[in-house]
Amino acid sequence: MKKKLKIGLVGFGVVGQGLIDVLKESPALDAEVIKICVKNKKERTLPESIFCYSADELINDDNINLIVELISDSQEAYRIVTSALKKGKNVVSANKKMIAENLAELIQLQEQYGVSLLYEASACGSIPVIRNLEEYYDNDLLLSVTGILNGSSNYILSKIFDHNKGYNESLKEAQDLGFAEADPSFDVDGFDSLFKLVILTVHSFGTIVNPKDVLNYGISNISDFDIQYAKEKGYKIKLVGQVEKLEQNKISLFVLPRLVRKDKYIYSVEDEFNGVVIKGLAYDKQFMFGKGAGAHPTGSAVLSDITATGNDYKYEYKKKNNYRDFFYEQSGELEIYLRYKSKEDLAHFNFISISEEYTGSKYNYKIGLIKLKDLITIKDKLRQMDIFIAVTRKTLNY
Ligand code: HSE
């Protein structure tokens, strides 16, 4: 470690407290939290004198050489992070929405001001997936990154499938345990996974993708009918994000629930754990597994970034800067399970072919091929319909 790290911490929620706890367990690290910026005065686990109420106070404090941003408001996070970078300070952030939506600018600011922005905690909690994609998988062999990227959804699905609990009860537990975001639809509707996937994509293939152009659909509409269907066929339902290399310099990405067979690595990823399958030429598949949410697991990822800035580590964005360009393509087909009630809802789906269908008194379903592009076109309407979609056994067909 070259220099003492004098940290200005912004945010003292679940992850902020987690960071303070894991820092206490790391006496070898020459780092000190100088000030913590919070929104309001209230009784906390640390003395009042360490708190302040303006992030600018930290950014403008010459004694502070590292800003650690751990708040959930992505707009305020953007303001704080960009101001700190422009002030020449290194920054560690866990705000996936802010990072995914502003990647191009954040990369440019790091170059322009010669500073480092690290964000391992923004994707998959304690799993060091970003730094591994950047450093170990720094070649042309990578084919796909597929995984359970959201701890809260996975916790809910685990409780539903393994403990026969209800959706609402399980969501409440995920909130009480500090896994869920302030607005849980961020978790259960696949936005959190989407932002994480966009971040993983730049470190996997060098492509900056606008999250608005990517299909994300989550588990908030799952019904007992869908759960029973999956169980009868020997599947579990998991919320999965995937980025995959296609032919001719193209990549595809999407977030969708998936019917997962027992022989898949992600089948056994339970509770708030995340699991990422990295596929490549020469090495086939590798699997990274670990806690994806919670105070201490996420705090440990922030701690690792803090240490890394102390060692002058920066993301080099090697795929983006040194390799051929990959372009995001909305082409291709998916085989999906669509559970629906009304003909009006069904009319939104242009199936290319149907392999299985069922009509019942309460619900109906169809399994068939559909164009990814067609789903992207109606992605904002999907959540309003009385339907549920999951990718079935077969995935992309290009
Ligand atoms: N709400 C997030 C999750 C927290 O459940 O995965 C970690 O990013």
Short mmCIF file of C-alpha atoms and ligand atoms in Angstrom, two decimals:
data_model
loop_
_atom_site.label_atom_id
_atom_site.label_comp_id
_atom_site.label_asym_id
_atom_site.label_seq_id
_atom_site.Cartn_x
_atom_site.Cartn_y
_atom_site.Cartn_z
CA MET A 1 0.00 0.00 0.00
CA LYS A 2 1.56 3.28 -1.07
CA LYS A 3 -0.42 5.88 0.84
CA LYS A 4 -2.73 6.18 3.80
CA LEU A 5 -6.33 6.16 2.65
CA LYS A 6 -8.42 8.92 4.15
CA ILE A 7 -11.99 8.08 3.32
CA GLY A 8 -15.02 10.28 2.97
CA LEU A 9 -18.00 7.92 3.13
CA VAL A 10 -21.30 8.99 1.61
CA GLY A 11 -24.25 6.96 2.90
CA PHE A 12 -24.58 4.94 6.05
CA GLY A 13 -27.28 2.41 5.22
CA VAL A 14 -26.96 -1.37 5.12
CA VAL A 15 -23.78 -1.41 3.04
CA GLY A 16 -22.21 1.62 4.76
CA GLN A 17 -22.60 -0.04 8.14
CA GLY A 18 -21.32 -3.29 6.61
CA LEU A 19 -18.22 -1.50 5.38
CA ILE A 20 -17.50 0.02 8.80
CA ASP A 21 -17.83 -3.47 10.35
CA VAL A 22 -15.49 -5.17 7.87
CA LEU A 23 -12.99 -2.29 8.09
CA LYS A 24 -12.73 -2.99 11.83
CA GLU A 25 -11.73 -6.55 10.95
CA SER A 26 -8.94 -5.31 8.66
CA PRO A 27 -6.40 -3.65 10.96
CA ALA A 28 -3.61 -4.25 8.43
CA LEU A 29 -5.23 -1.82 6.01
CA ASP A 30 -3.90 1.72 6.41
CA ALA A 31 -7.28 3.39 5.99
CA GLU A 32 -9.38 5.69 8.10
CA VAL A 33 -12.93 6.90 7.62
CA ILE A 34 -12.59 10.64 8.25
CA LYS A 35 -16.20 11.72 7.74
CA ILE A 36 -19.53 10.14 6.87
CA CYS A 37 -22.15 12.11 5.00
CA VAL A 38 -25.77 11.21 5.81
CA LYS A 39 -29.12 12.78 4.97
CA ASN A 40 -30.52 13.39 8.47
CA LYS A 41 -29.48 13.63 12.08
CA LYS A 42 -30.44 10.57 14.13
CA GLU A 43 -28.95 8.20 16.66
CA ARG A 44 -26.43 5.88 15.02
CA THR A 45 -23.82 3.30 15.91
CA LEU A 46 -20.97 5.85 15.60
CA PRO A 47 -20.31 9.15 17.43
CA GLU A 48 -22.17 12.19 16.14
CA SER A 49 -18.88 14.01 15.46
CA ILE A 50 -18.01 11.78 12.49
CA PHE A 51 -21.20 12.66 10.58
CA CYS A 52 -21.86 15.57 8.26
CA TYR A 53 -24.80 16.46 6.04
CA SER A 54 -23.26 17.67 2.81
CA ALA A 55 -21.32 15.46 0.43
CA ASP A 56 -19.60 18.56 -0.95
CA GLU A 57 -17.92 18.98 2.42
CA LEU A 58 -16.16 15.65 1.80
CA ILE A 59 -15.39 16.34 -1.84
CA ASN A 60 -13.83 19.71 -0.97
CA ASP A 61 -11.85 18.40 2.02
CA ASP A 62 -8.19 18.18 0.92
CA ASN A 63 -7.51 15.81 3.78
CA ILE A 64 -9.79 13.18 2.14
CA ASN A 65 -8.22 11.26 -0.75
CA LEU A 66 -10.94 8.67 -1.41
CA ILE A 67 -14.70 9.06 -1.71
CA VAL A 68 -16.76 5.95 -1.06
CA GLU A 69 -20.30 6.45 -2.35
CA LEU A 70 -22.92 4.05 -0.96
CA ILE A 71 -26.31 5.75 -1.41
CA SER A 72 -29.34 4.50 -3.31
CA ASP A 73 -30.37 7.77 -5.03
CA SER A 74 -28.69 7.36 -8.43
CA GLN A 75 -29.01 11.03 -9.45
CA GLU A 76 -27.36 12.29 -6.30
CA ALA A 77 -24.78 9.50 -6.61
CA TYR A 78 -24.01 10.72 -10.15
CA ARG A 79 -23.51 14.27 -8.91
CA ILE A 80 -21.27 13.18 -6.05
CA VAL A 81 -19.19 10.71 -8.05
CA THR A 82 -18.62 12.97 -11.06
CA SER A 83 -17.79 15.97 -8.81
CA ALA A 84 -15.28 13.90 -6.84
CA LEU A 85 -13.61 12.55 -9.99
CA LYS A 86 -13.36 16.09 -11.38
CA LYS A 87 -11.76 17.14 -8.08
CA GLY A 88 -9.06 14.54 -8.73
CA LYS A 89 -10.25 12.10 -6.06
CA ASN A 90 -10.47 8.35 -6.51
CA VAL A 91 -13.95 6.97 -5.95
CA VAL A 92 -15.46 3.63 -4.95
CA SER A 93 -19.16 3.22 -5.69
CA ALA A 94 -21.78 0.48 -5.44
CA ASN A 95 -24.51 2.31 -7.36
CA LYS A 96 -25.24 0.01 -10.31
CA LYS A 97 -27.98 2.19 -11.83
CA MET A 98 -25.80 5.29 -11.82
CA ILE A 99 -22.81 3.40 -13.21
CA ALA A 100 -24.73 1.48 -15.91
CA GLU A 101 -26.49 4.62 -17.11
CA ASN A 102 -23.34 6.74 -17.28
CA LEU A 103 -20.56 4.35 -18.26
CA ALA A 104 -19.22 6.33 -21.21
CA GLU A 105 -18.91 9.55 -19.20
CA LEU A 106 -17.47 7.83 -16.14
CA ILE A 107 -14.78 6.15 -18.24
CA GLN A 108 -13.96 9.44 -19.93
CA LEU A 109 -13.73 11.31 -16.60
CA GLN A 110 -11.32 8.71 -15.22
CA GLU A 111 -9.07 9.21 -18.25
CA GLN A 112 -9.34 12.98 -18.27
CA TYR A 113 -8.62 13.49 -14.57
CA GLY A 114 -6.23 10.55 -14.11
CA VAL A 115 -8.34 9.05 -11.33
CA SER A 116 -9.86 5.68 -10.59
CA LEU A 117 -13.49 4.68 -10.13
CA LEU A 118 -13.95 1.14 -8.83
CA TYR A 119 -17.32 -0.57 -8.40
CA GLU A 120 -16.92 -4.27 -7.62
CA ALA A 121 -19.78 -4.07 -5.10
CA SER A 122 -22.17 -2.88 -7.81
CA ALA A 123 -22.49 -6.36 -9.33
CA CYS A 124 -22.98 -9.68 -7.49
CA GLY A 125 -22.12 -8.45 -3.99
CA SER A 126 -19.15 -10.37 -2.64
CA ILE A 127 -18.26 -12.18 -5.90
CA PRO A 128 -15.18 -10.56 -7.51
CA VAL A 129 -16.63 -10.87 -10.97
CA ILE A 130 -15.78 -7.46 -12.44
CA ARG A 131 -12.11 -7.55 -11.58
CA ASN A 132 -11.83 -11.12 -12.85
CA LEU A 133 -13.51 -10.27 -16.15
CA GLU A 134 -11.18 -7.30 -16.48
CA GLU A 135 -7.94 -9.03 -15.48
CA TYR A 136 -8.14 -12.79 -15.90
CA TYR A 137 -10.50 -12.96 -18.86
CA ASP A 138 -8.56 -10.25 -20.67
CA ASN A 139 -8.50 -12.05 -24.01
CA ASP A 140 -10.66 -13.04 -26.93
CA LEU A 141 -11.79 -16.39 -25.54
CA LEU A 142 -14.85 -15.25 -23.61
CA LEU A 143 -18.15 -16.47 -25.08
CA SER A 144 -20.81 -15.65 -22.51
CA VAL A 145 -21.52 -14.53 -18.97
CA THR A 146 -24.76 -15.88 -17.52
CA GLY A 147 -25.98 -15.63 -14.01
CA ILE A 148 -28.20 -14.99 -11.09
CA LEU A 149 -27.35 -11.37 -10.44
CA ASN A 150 -30.00 -10.33 -7.92
CA GLY A 151 -29.96 -11.68 -4.38
CA SER A 152 -33.46 -10.56 -3.40
CA SER A 153 -35.25 -12.25 -6.31
CA ASN A 154 -33.25 -15.38 -5.75
CA TYR A 155 -34.09 -15.33 -2.06
CA ILE A 156 -37.79 -15.06 -2.89
CA LEU A 157 -37.66 -17.84 -5.49
CA SER A 158 -35.76 -20.10 -3.08
CA LYS A 159 -38.36 -19.62 -0.37
CA ILE A 160 -41.14 -20.30 -2.88
CA PHE A 161 -39.56 -23.40 -4.40
CA ASP A 162 -37.77 -24.96 -1.44
CA HIS A 163 -39.89 -23.86 1.50
CA ASN A 164 -43.37 -23.48 -0.05
CA LYS A 165 -43.57 -19.91 1.20
CA GLY A 166 -45.63 -17.19 -0.47
CA TYR A 167 -44.24 -14.41 -2.68
CA ASN A 168 -45.21 -11.47 -0.44
CA GLU A 169 -43.97 -13.10 2.75
CA SER A 170 -40.63 -13.93 1.09
CA LEU A 171 -40.25 -10.42 -0.32
CA LYS A 172 -40.87 -8.98 3.15
CA GLU A 173 -38.13 -11.25 4.53
CA ALA A 174 -35.72 -10.10 1.81
CA GLN A 175 -36.49 -6.50 2.77
CA ASP A 176 -36.11 -7.15 6.51
CA LEU A 177 -32.75 -8.83 5.92
CA GLY A 178 -31.51 -5.74 4.05
CA PHE A 179 -31.17 -7.48 0.67
CA ALA A 180 -33.83 -5.55 -1.25
CA GLU A 181 -33.47 -2.03 -2.65
CA ALA A 182 -35.47 0.89 -1.23
CA ASP A 183 -37.95 0.29 -4.08
CA PRO A 184 -38.15 -3.52 -4.30
CA SER A 185 -39.57 -3.46 -7.85
CA PHE A 186 -35.99 -2.58 -8.78
CA ASP A 187 -35.09 -6.13 -7.67
CA VAL A 188 -38.15 -8.16 -8.62
CA ASP A 189 -38.77 -6.55 -12.02
CA GLY A 190 -35.23 -7.21 -13.19
CA PHE A 191 -33.86 -3.65 -13.22
CA ASP A 192 -31.13 -4.39 -10.69
CA SER A 193 -30.05 -7.41 -12.77
CA LEU A 194 -30.20 -5.30 -15.92
CA PHE A 195 -27.85 -2.62 -14.58
CA LYS A 196 -25.46 -5.28 -13.29
CA LEU A 197 -25.53 -7.03 -16.66
CA VAL A 198 -24.74 -3.79 -18.48
CA ILE A 199 -21.74 -3.29 -16.19
CA LEU A 200 -20.55 -6.88 -16.70
CA THR A 201 -20.93 -6.41 -20.47
CA VAL A 202 -18.42 -3.56 -20.68
CA HIS A 203 -15.87 -5.63 -18.77
CA SER A 204 -16.67 -8.80 -20.78
CA PHE A 205 -16.91 -7.51 -24.32
CA GLY A 206 -16.05 -3.80 -24.13
CA THR A 207 -19.49 -2.71 -25.32
CA ILE A 208 -21.31 0.17 -23.66
CA VAL A 209 -25.01 -0.67 -23.89
CA ASN A 210 -27.83 1.70 -22.99
CA PRO A 211 -29.95 -0.14 -20.36
CA LYS A 212 -33.08 1.26 -22.02
CA ASP A 213 -32.37 -0.86 -25.12
CA VAL A 214 -32.21 -4.15 -23.22
CA LEU A 215 -35.04 -6.53 -22.32
CA ASN A 216 -35.56 -6.91 -18.59
CA TYR A 217 -38.48 -8.75 -17.11
CA GLY A 218 -38.61 -10.09 -13.58
CA ILE A 219 -40.59 -12.28 -11.23
CA SER A 220 -43.23 -9.95 -9.80
CA ASN A 221 -46.02 -11.59 -11.86
CA ILE A 222 -45.16 -15.18 -10.97
CA SER A 223 -48.27 -17.19 -9.99
CA ASP A 224 -48.96 -20.50 -8.27
CA PHE A 225 -49.78 -21.87 -11.72
CA ASP A 226 -46.26 -21.07 -12.99
CA ILE A 227 -44.66 -22.52 -9.87
CA GLN A 228 -46.70 -25.71 -10.19
CA TYR A 229 -45.86 -26.00 -13.89
CA ALA A 230 -42.13 -25.67 -13.17
CA LYS A 231 -42.22 -28.13 -10.26
CA GLU A 232 -44.15 -30.76 -12.23
CA LYS A 233 -41.56 -30.61 -15.01
CA GLY A 234 -38.62 -30.76 -12.59
CA TYR A 235 -37.51 -27.16 -13.07
CA LYS A 236 -36.78 -24.28 -10.76
CA ILE A 237 -37.45 -20.75 -11.89
CA LYS A 238 -34.46 -18.41 -11.60
CA LEU A 239 -34.04 -14.79 -12.66
CA VAL A 240 -31.13 -14.82 -15.08
CA GLY A 241 -29.09 -12.18 -16.90
CA GLN A 242 -27.04 -13.22 -19.89
CA VAL A 243 -24.61 -11.59 -22.27
CA GLU A 244 -23.43 -13.74 -25.14
CA LYS A 245 -21.09 -13.34 -28.06
CA LEU A 246 -22.70 -14.03 -31.42
CA GLU A 247 -21.06 -14.38 -34.78
CA GLN A 248 -19.70 -11.36 -36.68
CA ASN A 249 -18.79 -9.08 -33.78
CA LYS A 250 -22.23 -9.06 -32.23
CA ILE A 251 -23.39 -9.60 -28.68
CA SER A 252 -26.84 -10.16 -27.24
CA LEU A 253 -28.06 -9.52 -23.72
CA PHE A 254 -31.28 -9.81 -21.75
CA VAL A 255 -32.70 -10.42 -18.27
CA LEU A 256 -35.55 -12.91 -17.99
CA PRO A 257 -36.82 -15.58 -15.62
CA ARG A 258 -35.66 -18.99 -16.77
CA LEU A 259 -36.86 -22.55 -16.26
CA VAL A 260 -33.70 -24.19 -15.00
CA ARG A 261 -32.96 -27.92 -15.06
CA LYS A 262 -31.23 -29.74 -12.22
CA ASP A 263 -28.04 -30.27 -14.26
CA LYS A 264 -27.31 -26.52 -14.47
CA TYR A 265 -24.93 -24.85 -12.03
CA ILE A 266 -27.39 -22.10 -11.22
CA TYR A 267 -30.08 -24.61 -10.18
CA SER A 268 -28.42 -24.94 -6.79
CA VAL A 269 -27.84 -21.23 -6.16
CA GLU A 270 -30.21 -20.46 -3.30
CA ASP A 271 -31.25 -17.62 -1.01
CA GLU A 272 -29.35 -14.35 -1.44
CA PHE A 273 -26.47 -16.06 -3.21
CA ASN A 274 -25.55 -15.15 -6.77
CA GLY A 275 -23.90 -17.44 -9.31
CA VAL A 276 -22.16 -16.52 -12.55
CA VAL A 277 -21.28 -19.01 -15.27
CA ILE A 278 -18.44 -17.80 -17.48
CA LYS A 279 -18.13 -19.64 -20.74
CA GLY A 280 -15.18 -19.46 -23.09
CA LEU A 281 -13.26 -21.15 -25.83
CA ALA A 282 -10.61 -23.54 -24.47
CA TYR A 283 -11.89 -23.66 -20.89
CA ASP A 284 -15.59 -24.36 -21.50
CA LYS A 285 -17.38 -23.28 -18.32
CA GLN A 286 -16.34 -21.74 -15.02
CA PHE A 287 -18.63 -20.93 -12.15
CA MET A 288 -18.36 -18.14 -9.58
CA PHE A 289 -20.61 -18.36 -6.55
CA GLY A 290 -21.09 -16.21 -3.47
CA LYS A 291 -23.37 -13.97 -1.46
CA GLY A 292 -24.86 -11.35 -3.74
CA ALA A 293 -26.50 -9.09 -1.17
CA GLY A 294 -26.31 -8.14 2.49
CA ALA A 295 -24.28 -5.74 4.61
CA HIS A 296 -21.07 -7.68 5.16
CA PRO A 297 -20.76 -9.50 1.80
CA THR A 298 -21.26 -6.23 -0.07
CA GLY A 299 -19.11 -4.34 2.45
CA SER A 300 -16.31 -6.82 1.74
CA ALA A 301 -16.43 -5.98 -1.98
CA VAL A 302 -16.23 -2.26 -1.14
CA LEU A 303 -13.29 -3.00 1.15
CA SER A 304 -11.50 -4.82 -1.65
CA ASP A 305 -11.96 -1.80 -3.94
CA ILE A 306 -10.65 0.50 -1.20
CA THR A 307 -7.51 -1.61 -0.91
CA ALA A 308 -7.18 -1.68 -4.70
CA THR A 309 -7.26 2.13 -4.96
CA GLY A 310 -4.53 2.19 -2.30
CA ASN A 311 -2.46 0.11 -4.69
CA ASP A 312 -3.24 2.52 -7.55
CA TYR A 313 -5.45 -0.02 -9.30
CA LYS A 314 -7.61 1.26 -12.16
CA TYR A 315 -9.88 -0.54 -14.58
CA GLU A 316 -8.16 -0.40 -17.92
CA TYR A 317 -11.35 -1.29 -19.83
CA LYS A 318 -9.15 -3.62 -21.82
CA LYS A 319 -11.86 -5.13 -24.00
CA LYS A 320 -13.10 -1.69 -24.96
CA ASN A 321 -9.68 -0.21 -25.62
CA ASN A 322 -7.65 -3.13 -26.97
CA TYR A 323 -9.99 -5.58 -28.68
CA ARG A 324 -12.27 -5.60 -31.66
CA ASP A 325 -15.60 -3.84 -31.29
CA PHE A 326 -18.68 -5.84 -30.42
CA PHE A 327 -22.08 -4.44 -31.25
CA TYR A 328 -25.25 -5.08 -29.30
CA GLU A 329 -27.79 -6.81 -31.53
CA GLN A 330 -31.45 -7.26 -30.76
CA SER A 331 -31.70 -10.06 -33.30
CA GLY A 332 -32.29 -13.72 -32.50
CA GLU A 333 -35.04 -15.87 -31.09
CA LEU A 334 -35.86 -17.23 -27.66
CA GLU A 335 -38.04 -20.15 -26.70
CA ILE A 336 -40.35 -18.90 -23.95
CA TYR A 337 -43.10 -20.15 -21.68
CA LEU A 338 -45.94 -17.61 -21.73
CA ARG A 339 -48.70 -17.98 -19.16
CA TYR A 340 -51.65 -15.73 -19.98
CA LYS A 341 -55.32 -15.22 -19.28
CA SER A 342 -56.81 -13.05 -21.99
CA LYS A 343 -56.71 -13.13 -25.77
CA GLU A 344 -55.90 -9.41 -25.71
CA ASP A 345 -52.66 -10.06 -23.85
CA LEU A 346 -51.80 -13.04 -26.06
CA ALA A 347 -52.26 -10.88 -29.16
CA HIS A 348 -49.10 -8.91 -28.22
CA PHE A 349 -46.94 -11.99 -28.81
CA ASN A 350 -45.95 -12.97 -32.34
CA PHE A 351 -44.89 -16.57 -31.89
CA ILE A 352 -42.87 -17.93 -34.81
CA SER A 353 -43.77 -21.48 -33.80
CA ILE A 354 -45.48 -23.22 -30.88
CA SER A 355 -44.21 -26.47 -29.39
CA GLU A 356 -46.62 -26.90 -26.45
CA GLU A 357 -49.87 -25.28 -25.37
CA TYR A 358 -52.55 -25.62 -22.73
CA THR A 359 -55.94 -24.05 -22.26
CA GLY A 360 -57.54 -24.15 -18.82
CA SER A 361 -60.40 -22.56 -16.92
CA LYS A 362 -58.14 -20.07 -15.11
CA TYR A 363 -54.91 -19.82 -17.09
CA ASN A 364 -53.45 -20.84 -20.41
CA TYR A 365 -49.90 -21.21 -21.58
CA LYS A 366 -47.93 -21.51 -24.76
CA ILE A 367 -44.33 -22.49 -25.28
CA GLY A 368 -42.79 -21.33 -28.49
CA LEU A 369 -40.19 -19.35 -30.35
CA ILE A 370 -40.36 -15.59 -30.36
CA LYS A 371 -38.08 -12.84 -31.64
CA LEU A 372 -36.10 -11.08 -28.93
CA LYS A 373 -36.70 -7.80 -30.77
CA ASP A 374 -40.49 -8.31 -30.54
CA LEU A 375 -40.23 -8.73 -26.77
CA ILE A 376 -38.05 -5.61 -26.48
CA THR A 377 -40.69 -3.62 -28.38
CA ILE A 378 -43.35 -4.45 -25.75
CA LYS A 379 -41.06 -4.64 -22.71
CA ASP A 380 -42.68 -1.80 -20.79
CA LYS A 381 -46.16 -3.25 -21.34
CA LEU A 382 -45.20 -6.72 -20.11
CA ARG A 383 -45.40 -5.79 -16.44
CA GLN A 384 -48.93 -4.47 -16.84
CA MET A 385 -50.31 -7.69 -18.37
CA ASP A 386 -51.68 -10.67 -16.42
CA ILE A 387 -48.94 -12.92 -17.79
CA PHE A 388 -45.67 -14.56 -16.83
CA ILE A 389 -42.75 -15.24 -19.14
CA ALA A 390 -39.80 -17.53 -18.64
CA VAL A 391 -37.12 -18.73 -21.03
CA THR A 392 -37.49 -22.49 -21.44
CA ARG A 393 -34.93 -25.23 -21.91
CA LYS A 394 -33.79 -23.89 -25.23
CA THR A 395 -32.16 -20.48 -25.19
CA LEU A 396 -30.97 -18.34 -28.03
CA ASN A 397 -31.22 -19.44 -31.62
CA TYR A 398 -29.41 -17.15 -34.06
N1 HSE B 1 -30.81 -5.46 -3.97
C1 HSE B 1 -29.62 -6.09 -4.43
C2 HSE B 1 -29.85 -7.58 -4.54
C3 HSE B 1 -28.50 -5.79 -3.50
O1 HSE B 1 -30.85 -8.06 -3.97
O2 HSE B 1 -29.08 -8.26 -5.19
C4 HSE B 1 -27.15 -6.17 -4.00
O3 HSE B 1 -26.84 -5.54 -5.19
#
